[in-house]
Coordinates of C-alpha atoms and ligand atoms in Angstrom, one line a residue:
Chain A
M83 CA -0.3 -0.1 0.0
T84 CA 1.3 3.6 -0.5
H85 CA 1.4 6.4 1.6
A86 CA 0.1 9.7 0.9
V87 CA 2.9 12.5 0.7
L88 CA 1.4 15.0 3.6
E89 CA -0.7 13.3 6.2
L90 CA -2.1 15.2 9.0
K91 CA -4.0 13.1 11.5
N92 CA -6.2 15.4 13.7
V93 CA -4.2 18.5 13.8
N94 CA -5.5 21.3 16.4
K95 CA -3.3 24.6 16.6
S96 CA -4.3 28.1 19.2
F97 CA -1.6 31.0 19.6
G98 CA -2.3 31.3 23.6
P99 CA -6.2 31.3 24.2
I100 CA -7.2 31.6 20.5
D101 CA -7.8 28.6 18.9
V102 CA -7.5 29.2 14.8
L103 CA -6.9 24.7 13.8
H104 CA -9.5 21.9 14.7
D105 CA -8.7 18.4 14.3
I106 CA -7.5 18.7 10.7
N107 CA -7.7 15.3 9.0
L108 CA -5.9 16.2 5.9
K109 CA -3.9 14.1 2.7
V110 CA -1.6 14.6 0.5
N111 CA -1.0 12.4 -3.0
A112 CA 1.7 12.5 -5.2
G113 CA 0.7 14.0 -8.6
E114 CA -2.7 15.6 -7.3
V115 CA -3.8 19.4 -7.0
L116 CA -4.9 20.4 -3.1
C117 CA -6.8 23.5 -3.4
L118 CA -7.0 25.3 0.5
L119 CA -10.3 27.5 0.2
G120 CA -12.1 29.4 2.6
D121 CA -13.2 32.7 4.1
N122 CA -10.6 35.3 5.3
G123 CA -9.4 33.5 8.5
A124 CA -10.5 30.5 8.4
G125 CA -6.6 29.3 9.2
K126 CA -5.4 28.5 5.8
S127 CA -2.4 30.2 5.9
T128 CA -2.5 28.3 10.0
L129 CA -2.2 25.6 8.4
I130 CA 0.1 25.5 5.4
K131 CA 2.7 27.2 8.0
T132 CA 1.9 24.4 10.7
L133 CA 3.3 21.8 7.0
A134 CA 6.1 24.2 6.7
G135 CA 7.4 24.0 10.3
V136 CA 6.6 28.1 10.7
H137 CA 5.0 27.0 13.5
K138 CA 4.7 23.7 15.5
P139 CA 0.6 21.9 16.1
T140 CA -0.7 22.6 19.2
T141 CA -1.9 18.8 19.4
G142 CA -1.9 16.2 16.8
E143 CA 0.3 14.5 13.8
I144 CA 1.4 15.6 10.5
F145 CA 3.2 11.6 8.9
M146 CA 5.0 11.4 5.7
D147 CA 4.8 9.2 3.5
G148 CA 3.4 7.0 6.4
E149 CA 6.2 8.2 8.6
Q150 CA 6.4 10.6 11.3
V151 CA 7.6 14.0 11.2
S152 CA 7.7 16.7 13.6
F153 CA 8.8 20.5 12.0
D154 CA 11.0 22.5 14.8
K155 CA 11.7 25.0 12.1
P156 CA 11.4 26.4 8.7
K157 CA 14.8 24.6 7.5
E158 CA 13.8 20.9 8.1
A159 CA 10.3 20.8 6.7
A160 CA 13.0 22.0 2.9
D161 CA 15.1 19.8 4.4
R162 CA 12.2 17.1 3.2
G163 CA 10.8 18.2 0.5
I164 CA 8.5 20.6 1.2
A165 CA 8.6 24.2 -0.2
T166 CA 6.3 26.4 0.7
V167 CA 5.8 30.0 -0.9
H168 CA 4.3 32.2 1.5
Q169 CA 1.6 34.7 1.8
F170 CA 3.0 37.6 2.5
G171 CA 6.5 38.2 1.8
G172 CA 8.9 35.8 0.4
T173 CA 11.2 37.7 -1.7
F174 CA 14.3 40.7 -1.0
P175 CA 13.6 43.2 -3.6
L176 CA 17.1 45.0 -3.4
M177 CA 19.0 41.0 -3.2
S178 CA 19.8 40.2 -6.5
I179 CA 18.0 37.5 -8.5
G180 CA 20.5 35.0 -7.8
R181 CA 21.2 35.5 -3.9
S182 CA 17.6 35.6 -3.6
F183 CA 16.6 32.0 -5.6
F184 CA 19.5 30.9 -3.1
V185 CA 19.0 32.3 0.7
G186 CA 19.6 30.0 3.1
C187 CA 20.8 27.3 0.8
E188 CA 23.3 28.9 -1.0
P189 CA 26.0 27.2 -3.5
V190 CA 29.5 27.1 -2.3
K191 CA 33.0 26.5 -3.5
K192 CA 35.7 25.4 -1.1
F193 CA 38.4 26.8 -1.1
G194 CA 40.3 25.4 1.0
P195 CA 38.1 25.8 5.6
F196 CA 36.6 28.4 3.1
K197 CA 33.6 28.3 2.0
I198 CA 32.7 31.0 -1.1
F199 CA 29.2 32.0 -2.1
D200 CA 28.9 30.8 -5.5
R201 CA 27.8 33.7 -7.2
K202 CA 28.1 32.3 -10.9
T203 CA 26.1 29.3 -10.4
A204 CA 23.8 30.6 -8.1
N205 CA 22.6 33.4 -11.0
E206 CA 22.6 30.9 -13.5
V207 CA 20.1 28.1 -12.1
A208 CA 18.1 30.2 -11.3
V209 CA 17.7 32.5 -14.1
K210 CA 18.1 28.7 -16.2
A211 CA 15.0 28.3 -13.1
V212 CA 12.0 31.1 -14.4
R213 CA 13.1 30.7 -17.9
D214 CA 11.8 27.5 -17.7
F215 CA 8.5 28.3 -16.4
G216 CA 8.6 31.0 -19.1
I217 CA 10.1 34.0 -17.8
T218 CA 12.5 34.1 -20.7
R219 CA 11.8 38.1 -19.8
I220 CA 14.2 37.3 -17.0
D221 CA 18.6 36.7 -18.4
D222 CA 20.2 38.2 -16.1
G223 CA 20.7 37.0 -12.2
D224 CA 22.3 40.6 -11.1
R225 CA 19.1 42.3 -11.6
L226 CA 17.8 43.2 -8.4
I227 CA 14.5 41.8 -7.9
G228 CA 12.7 45.1 -6.9
G229 CA 13.2 46.1 -10.6
L230 CA 10.8 43.0 -11.4
S231 CA 7.2 42.8 -11.4
G232 CA 5.0 41.3 -9.4
G233 CA 4.2 37.9 -11.5
E234 CA 7.8 38.1 -12.5
R235 CA 8.1 38.0 -8.6
Q236 CA 5.9 35.2 -7.6
S237 CA 6.7 33.5 -10.4
L238 CA 10.6 33.6 -8.9
A239 CA 9.2 32.1 -6.0
I240 CA 7.3 29.1 -7.2
A241 CA 10.3 28.1 -9.3
R242 CA 12.2 28.4 -6.6
A243 CA 9.9 26.2 -4.4
V244 CA 9.8 23.5 -7.9
H245 CA 13.5 24.4 -7.7
F246 CA 13.8 22.7 -3.6
G247 CA 10.7 21.8 -2.9
A248 CA 11.2 17.7 -4.2
R249 CA 8.3 16.4 -2.9
V250 CA 5.5 18.7 -2.1
L251 CA 5.0 22.6 -3.0
I252 CA 3.2 25.2 -1.6
L253 CA 0.7 27.8 -2.5
D254 CA -1.1 30.2 -1.2
E255 CA -2.7 32.4 -2.7
P256 CA -0.8 32.8 -5.6
T257 CA -2.7 34.8 -8.1
A258 CA -3.5 37.2 -5.9
A259 CA -3.4 41.1 -7.2
L260 CA -2.0 39.1 -10.1
G261 CA -3.3 39.8 -13.6
V262 CA -5.3 37.3 -15.8
K263 CA -2.7 36.5 -17.9
Q264 CA 0.0 36.1 -15.0
A265 CA -2.5 34.5 -12.7
S266 CA -2.7 31.9 -15.8
H267 CA 0.8 31.5 -15.8
V268 CA 1.1 30.7 -12.7
L269 CA -1.7 27.9 -12.7
R270 CA 0.1 26.5 -15.9
I271 CA 2.7 26.2 -13.4
I272 CA 1.0 24.7 -10.7
L273 CA 0.0 21.9 -13.7
E274 CA 4.0 21.0 -15.1
A275 CA 4.1 21.0 -11.0
R276 CA 1.8 17.8 -10.7
K277 CA 3.4 17.1 -14.3
R278 CA 6.4 16.4 -12.2
G279 CA 4.7 14.2 -9.7
L280 CA 5.0 16.4 -7.2
A281 CA 2.3 17.0 -4.0
V282 CA 0.4 20.4 -4.7
I283 CA -1.0 22.1 -1.9
F284 CA -2.3 25.7 -3.7
I285 CA -4.4 27.8 -1.8
T286 CA -7.2 30.4 -3.3
H287 CA -10.2 32.3 -3.1
Q288 CA -11.3 32.6 -6.2
V289 CA -13.3 29.1 -7.8
T290 CA -11.8 29.9 -11.4
H291 CA -8.8 29.1 -10.4
A292 CA -9.4 25.7 -8.1
M293 CA -11.4 24.8 -10.3
A294 CA -9.0 25.2 -13.2
V295 CA -6.0 23.1 -11.3
G296 CA -7.4 21.1 -8.7
D297 CA -7.6 17.2 -8.7
H298 CA -9.5 17.7 -4.7
F299 CA -10.6 20.3 -2.4
A300 CA -11.3 20.9 1.1
V301 CA -12.9 23.9 2.9
L302 CA -12.6 25.2 5.9
I303 CA -14.7 27.7 8.4
R304 CA -13.5 28.8 11.0
G305 CA -10.3 26.3 11.3
A306 CA -12.4 23.5 11.3
V307 CA -12.8 21.3 8.0
A308 CA -16.4 22.3 6.4
A309 CA -16.2 19.5 3.4
N310 CA -13.4 17.9 1.6
F311 CA -13.8 16.0 -1.7
M312 CA -13.0 15.1 -5.3
R313 CA -13.1 16.8 -8.6
G314 CA -16.9 16.7 -10.2
E315 CA -17.6 15.7 -7.0
K316 CA -19.8 19.5 -6.3
S317 CA -20.5 22.4 -9.1
R318 CA -19.2 25.1 -9.3
E319 CA -21.7 27.0 -7.3
E320 CA -21.6 24.4 -4.4
I321 CA -17.7 25.5 -4.0
T322 CA -18.7 29.2 -4.5
D323 CA -21.1 28.6 -1.0
L324 CA -18.8 26.8 0.9
M325 CA -15.7 29.1 0.4
A326 CA -17.7 32.0 1.5
G327 CA -19.2 30.1 4.7
G328 CA -22.0 29.0 3.4
E329 CA -24.6 32.0 4.7
A330 CA -22.9 35.1 3.2
L331 CA -23.7 34.3 -0.3
A332 CA -26.9 33.1 0.8
D333 CA -28.0 36.5 2.7
L334 CA -27.2 37.6 -1.0
D335 CA -29.1 35.8 -2.5
S336 CA -32.2 36.3 -1.5
A337 CA -31.4 40.4 -0.7
M338 CA -31.5 40.1 -4.5
E339 CA -34.6 38.5 -4.5
A340 CA -36.3 40.8 -3.1
Q341 CA -35.4 43.5 -5.2
S342 CA -36.2 40.5 -8.1
E343 CA -38.9 38.9 -7.1
A344 CA -40.4 37.7 -11.0
T345 CA -37.6 34.6 -10.8
G346 CA -39.2 31.2 -9.9
G347 CA -37.3 28.9 -8.6
E348 CA -34.2 30.7 -7.0
P349 CA -36.0 30.7 -3.5
A350 CA -35.9 26.6 -2.9
Q351 CA -32.4 27.1 -4.6
S352 CA -30.8 29.0 -2.0
A353 CA -32.8 27.6 0.5
A354 CA -31.0 24.4 -0.9
R355 CA -27.4 26.5 -0.3
A356 CA -27.4 27.3 3.0
T357 CA -27.7 24.1 4.2
V358 CA -24.9 22.4 2.8
A359 CA -23.0 25.0 4.9
Chain B
M261 CA 32.9 52.5 -21.0
G262 CA 29.6 54.4 -20.2
N263 CA 28.4 50.8 -19.1
V264 CA 31.6 50.8 -16.4
F265 CA 30.9 53.9 -14.9
G266 CA 26.8 52.7 -15.3
S267 CA 27.4 49.6 -13.3
F268 CA 29.8 51.1 -10.7
L269 CA 27.0 54.1 -9.9
R270 CA 24.6 51.2 -9.3
R271 CA 26.4 49.0 -6.3
P272 CA 26.3 50.8 -2.7
E273 CA 29.8 52.7 -2.9
A274 CA 29.3 54.8 -5.3
G275 CA 28.5 57.9 -3.4
S276 CA 30.3 56.9 -0.9
V277 CA 33.5 57.1 -3.9
L278 CA 32.1 60.0 -5.9
S279 CA 31.5 62.5 -2.0
L280 CA 35.2 61.5 -1.2
I281 CA 36.2 62.5 -4.1
A282 CA 34.0 65.3 -3.6
V283 CA 35.6 66.5 -0.6
I284 CA 39.6 66.6 -1.6
A285 CA 38.2 68.8 -5.0
F286 CA 36.5 70.9 -3.1
F287 CA 38.8 71.2 -0.7
V288 CA 41.7 72.1 -3.4
I289 CA 39.9 75.1 -5.2
F290 CA 38.6 76.1 -2.0
G291 CA 40.8 75.6 1.1
G292 CA 44.3 76.1 -0.9
V293 CA 45.0 72.9 0.5
N294 CA 48.3 71.5 -0.6
L295 CA 46.9 67.4 -0.8
G296 CA 50.2 65.4 -0.6
N297 CA 50.4 67.5 2.7
M298 CA 47.0 66.5 3.7
L299 CA 47.1 62.7 2.5
G300 CA 50.5 62.3 3.6
A301 CA 49.1 63.6 7.6
A302 CA 48.8 60.1 10.0
S303 CA 45.8 62.6 11.5
W304 CA 42.8 61.7 9.9
V305 CA 43.7 57.7 8.6
N306 CA 44.3 57.9 12.8
L307 CA 41.0 59.0 13.0
A308 CA 39.4 56.8 10.8
A309 CA 40.5 53.3 11.5
N310 CA 39.2 53.5 15.2
L311 CA 36.2 55.6 13.8
G312 CA 36.6 52.3 11.2
I313 CA 36.3 49.3 13.4
V314 CA 33.4 50.5 14.9
A315 CA 31.2 51.2 12.2
I316 CA 31.2 48.4 9.6
P317 CA 29.7 46.4 12.3
M318 CA 27.6 49.3 12.8
G319 CA 26.6 49.0 9.3
L320 CA 26.4 45.2 8.8
L321 CA 23.9 45.8 12.3
M322 CA 22.1 48.4 10.0
I323 CA 21.9 46.3 6.7
S324 CA 20.6 43.1 8.6
G325 CA 17.8 45.5 10.3
E326 CA 19.3 46.7 13.8
L327 CA 21.7 49.6 16.0
D328 CA 24.2 49.4 18.6
I329 CA 24.1 52.8 19.8
S330 CA 25.9 51.0 23.3
I331 CA 29.5 51.1 21.5
G332 CA 29.8 54.3 23.2
A333 CA 30.1 53.3 26.5
M334 CA 31.6 50.4 25.2
I335 CA 34.8 51.7 24.2
P336 CA 35.7 53.4 27.8
A337 CA 34.3 50.6 28.9
G338 CA 36.9 48.6 26.6
S339 CA 40.2 51.3 27.6
M340 CA 39.3 51.4 31.0
T341 CA 38.7 47.6 32.1
V342 CA 42.1 46.9 30.8
A343 CA 43.4 49.9 32.7
I344 CA 41.9 48.3 35.6
I345 CA 42.9 44.6 35.2
S346 CA 46.4 45.6 34.2
G347 CA 47.3 48.8 35.2
Y348 CA 45.5 49.1 38.8
Y349 CA 46.0 45.7 39.7
G350 CA 48.7 45.1 37.6
L351 CA 47.5 41.2 36.0
P352 CA 49.8 40.6 33.3
I353 CA 48.8 42.5 30.3
I354 CA 46.7 39.3 28.2
F355 CA 44.0 39.4 31.3
G356 CA 43.5 42.8 30.7
I357 CA 42.4 42.2 26.9
A358 CA 41.0 39.0 27.5
G359 CA 39.1 41.4 29.9
A360 CA 38.1 44.4 28.0
L361 CA 37.1 41.7 25.5
A362 CA 35.5 39.4 26.7
L363 CA 33.2 42.3 28.8
G364 CA 32.4 43.4 24.9
V365 CA 30.9 39.8 24.0
I366 CA 28.9 39.9 27.2
V367 CA 27.4 43.2 26.4
G368 CA 27.1 42.1 23.1
T369 CA 24.9 39.2 23.9
I370 CA 23.0 41.1 26.5
N371 CA 21.9 43.5 23.7
G372 CA 21.6 40.8 20.8
L373 CA 19.6 38.6 23.5
L374 CA 17.1 41.5 24.1
T375 CA 16.6 42.0 20.7
V376 CA 16.1 38.8 19.7
K377 CA 13.0 37.6 21.6
T378 CA 11.4 41.0 22.6
S379 CA 10.1 43.1 20.1
V380 CA 11.3 46.2 21.4
P381 CA 13.8 48.0 18.3
S382 CA 17.3 47.2 19.2
L383 CA 18.0 51.4 19.2
I384 CA 16.2 51.7 22.3
I385 CA 17.2 48.4 24.3
T386 CA 20.7 49.7 23.4
L387 CA 20.1 53.1 25.1
G388 CA 19.5 51.5 27.9
T389 CA 22.6 49.4 28.5
L390 CA 24.6 52.8 27.0
V391 CA 23.6 55.0 29.6
A392 CA 24.1 51.5 32.0
M393 CA 27.6 50.3 30.7
Q394 CA 28.8 53.8 31.2
G395 CA 27.4 54.4 34.8
I396 CA 29.1 51.0 35.4
V397 CA 31.8 51.9 34.0
L398 CA 32.3 55.4 35.7
S399 CA 31.5 53.2 39.6
A400 CA 33.2 50.3 39.1
S401 CA 36.5 52.7 38.1
V402 CA 35.9 55.0 41.5
L403 CA 35.0 52.0 43.4
L404 CA 37.6 50.2 42.6
T405 CA 40.7 52.7 41.8
G406 CA 39.0 56.4 43.6
N407 CA 39.2 57.8 40.1
A408 CA 37.9 58.5 37.0
S409 CA 41.4 57.8 34.7
V410 CA 43.4 55.3 35.7
A411 CA 47.3 54.4 34.1
L412 CA 48.8 51.6 32.6
T413 CA 51.9 50.4 31.3
S414 CA 52.2 48.1 28.3
P415 CA 55.4 44.8 27.6
V416 CA 56.9 45.5 24.4
W417 CA 54.5 42.8 22.9
A418 CA 51.1 44.2 23.4
K419 CA 52.3 47.2 22.4
T420 CA 53.7 45.8 19.2
L421 CA 50.3 44.8 18.7
F422 CA 48.1 47.6 20.2
G423 CA 50.1 50.6 20.6
Q424 CA 52.5 51.1 18.8
L425 CA 53.0 54.4 16.5
L426 CA 54.5 53.8 12.9
G427 CA 56.9 56.5 11.3
G428 CA 56.3 58.0 14.2
S429 CA 51.8 59.1 13.5
F430 CA 51.0 56.5 12.0
Q431 CA 48.5 54.2 15.2
V432 CA 49.3 50.7 14.6
I433 CA 45.6 50.1 14.9
I434 CA 45.5 51.5 10.7
L435 CA 46.4 48.0 9.7
W436 CA 44.0 46.6 12.1
W437 CA 41.5 48.3 10.4
V438 CA 42.3 47.3 6.6
A439 CA 42.4 43.9 7.8
I440 CA 39.0 43.3 9.1
S441 CA 37.7 45.7 6.2
A442 CA 39.4 43.1 3.8
L443 CA 38.1 40.5 6.0
F444 CA 34.3 41.0 6.4
L445 CA 34.3 42.3 2.2
V446 CA 34.8 38.6 1.6
I447 CA 33.0 36.8 4.5
V448 CA 30.1 39.7 3.9
H449 CA 29.7 40.1 -0.7
H450 CA 31.3 36.4 -0.9
T451 CA 30.1 33.8 1.9
P452 CA 27.0 32.8 2.5
W453 CA 26.4 34.3 6.1
G454 CA 26.3 37.8 3.8
N455 CA 23.6 37.2 2.5
W456 CA 22.0 36.1 5.2
I457 CA 22.3 38.8 7.0
F458 CA 20.9 41.0 3.6
A459 CA 18.2 38.5 3.1
M460 CA 17.9 39.6 6.9
G461 CA 17.6 43.7 6.5
G462 CA 15.1 42.4 3.6
D463 CA 12.5 40.8 5.5
K464 CA 13.1 38.9 9.1
V465 CA 10.4 36.7 8.4
S466 CA 11.1 35.8 5.4
A467 CA 14.3 34.9 5.8
R468 CA 13.0 32.8 9.0
N469 CA 11.3 30.9 6.8
A470 CA 13.6 30.4 4.6
G471 CA 15.4 28.3 6.6
I472 CA 18.4 30.9 8.2
P473 CA 19.2 31.5 12.1
T474 CA 18.1 34.9 12.1
E475 CA 18.1 34.9 15.8
R476 CA 21.8 33.5 16.1
L477 CA 22.5 35.7 13.7
T478 CA 21.3 39.4 14.5
I479 CA 23.4 37.9 18.5
G480 CA 26.6 37.3 16.4
L481 CA 25.8 41.2 15.0
F482 CA 25.7 42.4 18.3
I483 CA 28.7 40.6 19.9
L484 CA 31.1 41.3 17.1
S485 CA 29.8 45.3 17.5
A486 CA 30.0 45.4 21.3
T487 CA 33.6 43.7 20.4
S488 CA 35.2 46.2 18.1
A489 CA 34.3 48.8 20.3
A490 CA 35.9 47.4 23.2
F491 CA 38.9 46.2 20.8
V492 CA 39.7 50.1 19.6
G493 CA 39.3 51.3 23.6
M494 CA 41.5 48.7 24.6
C495 CA 43.9 49.5 21.6
G496 CA 43.6 53.0 22.7
A497 CA 44.4 53.0 26.4
I498 CA 48.0 50.5 25.2
L499 CA 48.5 53.7 23.0
F500 CA 48.2 56.2 25.6
N501 CA 49.2 54.1 28.6
S502 CA 45.7 55.0 30.5
A503 CA 42.4 55.6 30.7
Q504 CA 39.7 58.0 30.9
V505 CA 35.7 56.9 31.7
S506 CA 34.6 59.7 29.9
G507 CA 35.2 59.9 25.8
G508 CA 33.7 57.8 23.6
M509 CA 30.0 58.9 22.1
N510 CA 30.9 61.3 19.7
Y511 CA 32.3 57.3 18.2
I512 CA 28.2 56.8 18.2
F513 CA 27.1 59.5 15.5
N514 CA 30.6 59.7 13.4
A515 CA 30.2 56.2 12.6
V516 CA 26.5 56.5 12.6
V517 CA 27.1 59.1 9.2
S518 CA 30.2 56.8 7.7
V519 CA 27.7 53.9 7.5
V520 CA 24.8 56.6 6.0
V521 CA 27.8 58.5 3.3
G522 CA 28.6 54.7 2.3
G523 CA 25.5 53.8 1.3
T524 CA 24.0 52.0 4.1
L525 CA 19.8 51.8 3.8
L526 CA 19.3 53.0 7.2
T527 CA 15.2 50.5 6.8
G528 CA 18.4 47.5 5.9
G529 CA 19.1 44.9 3.1
F530 CA 21.2 47.3 1.7
G531 CA 24.9 48.7 2.0
S532 CA 29.1 47.3 1.4
V533 CA 32.1 46.7 3.0
L534 CA 33.6 49.2 0.8
G535 CA 30.8 51.5 0.9
I536 CA 31.4 52.0 5.0
F537 CA 35.0 52.3 4.4
F538 CA 34.8 55.0 1.5
G539 CA 32.1 56.3 4.4
T540 CA 34.5 56.1 7.5
L541 CA 37.5 57.8 5.3
T542 CA 35.4 60.5 4.1
F543 CA 34.2 61.8 7.6
A544 CA 37.6 61.5 7.7
V545 CA 39.0 63.0 5.5
V546 CA 36.2 66.1 6.3
T547 CA 36.6 67.0 9.6
Q548 CA 40.9 66.3 9.8
G549 CA 41.5 67.8 6.0
I550 CA 39.7 70.5 6.8
Y551 CA 42.8 71.8 9.0
F552 CA 45.1 71.5 6.5
T553 CA 42.6 74.5 4.3
D554 CA 42.5 77.7 4.9
I555 CA 38.7 77.2 6.0
D556 CA 38.0 77.7 9.9
R557 CA 37.8 74.0 11.0
N558 CA 33.2 74.9 12.5
W559 CA 32.3 74.3 9.0
S560 CA 33.2 70.8 9.2
S561 CA 30.5 70.0 11.1
L562 CA 28.5 72.2 8.6
I563 CA 30.3 70.0 5.1
I564 CA 28.9 66.5 7.6
G565 CA 26.0 67.8 8.0
V566 CA 25.4 69.1 4.2
M567 CA 27.1 65.6 2.7
L568 CA 24.8 63.3 5.1
L569 CA 21.7 64.4 3.1
V570 CA 23.5 64.5 0.1
A571 CA 24.6 60.8 0.9
V572 CA 20.3 60.7 1.8
L573 CA 18.9 61.9 -1.4
M574 CA 21.8 60.6 -3.4
N575 CA 21.0 56.5 -2.2
N576 CA 17.9 57.0 -2.7
S577 CA 18.1 57.4 -6.0
F578 CA 21.5 55.0 -6.5
R579 CA 18.9 52.6 -5.1
K580 CA 15.9 53.1 -7.4
A581 CA 19.3 53.0 -10.5
A582 CA 19.4 49.5 -8.7
I583 CA 16.5 48.4 -8.8
S584 CA 14.6 49.4 -12.2
Y585 CA 17.8 49.1 -14.1
S586 CA 17.2 46.4 -16.8
P587 CA 19.9 44.7 -19.8
R588 CA 17.1 45.4 -22.2
K589 CA 15.7 48.4 -21.5
K590 CA 18.8 50.9 -21.8
K591 CA 18.3 54.2 -22.0
Ligands
ATP115 N1 0.6 34.2 15.9 C1 -0.8 34.9 15.4 N2 -0.7 34.1 16.9 C2 -2.3 34.8 17.1 N3 -3.5 34.0 16.5 C3 -3.4 34.4 14.5 C4 -2.0 33.9 14.8 N4 -1.4 33.7 13.1 C5 -2.8 33.8 12.6 N5 -4.1 33.8 13.9 C6 -5.5 33.9 13.9 O1 -6.1 32.4 13.1 C7 -6.9 32.7 12.2 C8 -6.4 32.6 11.4 O2 -5.1 33.1 10.2 P1 -4.6 32.7 9.6 O3 -4.2 33.4 8.5 O4 -4.7 31.4 9.1 O5 -6.4 32.7 7.9 P2 -6.4 32.3 5.9 O6 -7.5 31.4 6.3 O7 -4.9 32.7 6.1 O8 -6.9 33.7 6.2 P3 -6.7 34.9 4.7 O9 -7.8 33.5 3.2 O10 -7.1 36.4 5.5 O11 -5.3 34.6 4.2 C9 -7.4 34.7 12.4 O12 -7.7 34.8 13.1 C10 -6.1 34.5 13.0 O13 -6.0 36.6 13.2
MG116 MG1 -3.9 33.3 4.2

């Protein structure tokens, strides 16, 4: 029997008195894209931070390939092949592309006992990694990150994660604040990573983006897994409602109904949606 | 050629090299200075060396997003420690030297630990240790020796290493400064550690997420800073055969000016060792070189102030140029 690449069992996380995650059970397999959906503050970023070694779960267990793991710092998760692009930050505007790409795992040349940063290799590898993802405008690893567009920066961060993420790639809202073209580029990168056999965890607020690449969907509502289903098991409307926590859109529906009473059939449907949540 | 100049301008040290040239040119044109006399003088090189040894760690801390002003107390603390241990109590000088440096390690560790374990800005923390150390140094020396100034006689080897005058007027600490600058030039720009310092100053959380031991590195930089200050104080005591509890406060502002004129970004993430080196030289040339001109020396503060403002403005535009630089979109 093959194990899931990453599995969470009854994971809880609280910050002091604030409970953020409740009894999370989730599995991600190799070559599969798990879309993590949920409203603002639902706990998505907190969940992936516990997978990336930024936070330790308060209780519960994490397994990789069936073997229990525990990460004390981000470096330990990275060493196991989990690479994360966090929602905020991740790139260093005043550093060069080559240097930023390798922060924390710099390539070195040895001169006797001394380890010298290998700028040439760093630049070459970084530029090649981004170009492989179709950003051909980047050709000089000495350029500073701050001079790149938002989409190029995001692509660089993702290319970096793919380069180092041997097993699991975690992307926290990589398509937020991107233009249509750049967002579709990121989605292509996700599909490419899946083709290479990585397990991908993809957080987004956009149903279209989730539907485009997701194999497996999990919805978090107030820190608990409210729904966990595979592609094709739920309609786009159902997913949209779940992502908004159910109630919000149902309310919106009834408000809109009040405005245009002419339509039949609608009330029944919105009642059905409300019960899904 | 234009290309070479362009890529020079994008480097952090560009501003300091240009201001050094501008200041020397100004002195020659308006101050009627004899260039050979001025450049051959020991006064400004001595000042640059003492200042430069504390300016480099100060600059590295600034690149990493921190600040250490406790050096103002650590310089007299270093010199008093060696003088009390080996001068007043007459223990071998090696104990005095070890004591001075150990004090630097202790204060640096305290600064570093407080900075990483609390969310208080390091400016405030080191302001606290600055004042506290001043109090400790003054009361300890009065308590132990009954005096605010202590004499010290050093053996020949210690004099040779730390307190010699080369050619009659050049302090041996100049050689230390050049060696330390060269060492840190390599470490900061050509090893992974250097990369970590820049990453930390760029974005501390992301740096930690990328696997950098940010806390240990921050503590290490504070230790480096306090120990370097104690070292400068110790060399002074050995050179002048005595130590005073006062002095050292000027170093805080002078080091910050040198570092900023050297192209270091106050908010962290950008700067260079070469820039700090030239920033220190520029500062020293302005404050000491003015004695070789017809200009009244009181104007040197004005020059420093203007230079600082110009440097900050230039750094800003150089950095913009560095960011927007793209080999394709050449203007
Ligand atoms: N370090 C922390 N200390 C205390 N509370 C925290 C901490 N980190 C997150 N939280 C809380 O946990 C909850 C979930 O936050 P999280 O960032 O995981 O949400 P999210 O689902 O990623 O939201 P968004 O879609 O807006 O990114 C929020 O209420 C937040 O205030
Ligand atoms: Mg989030």
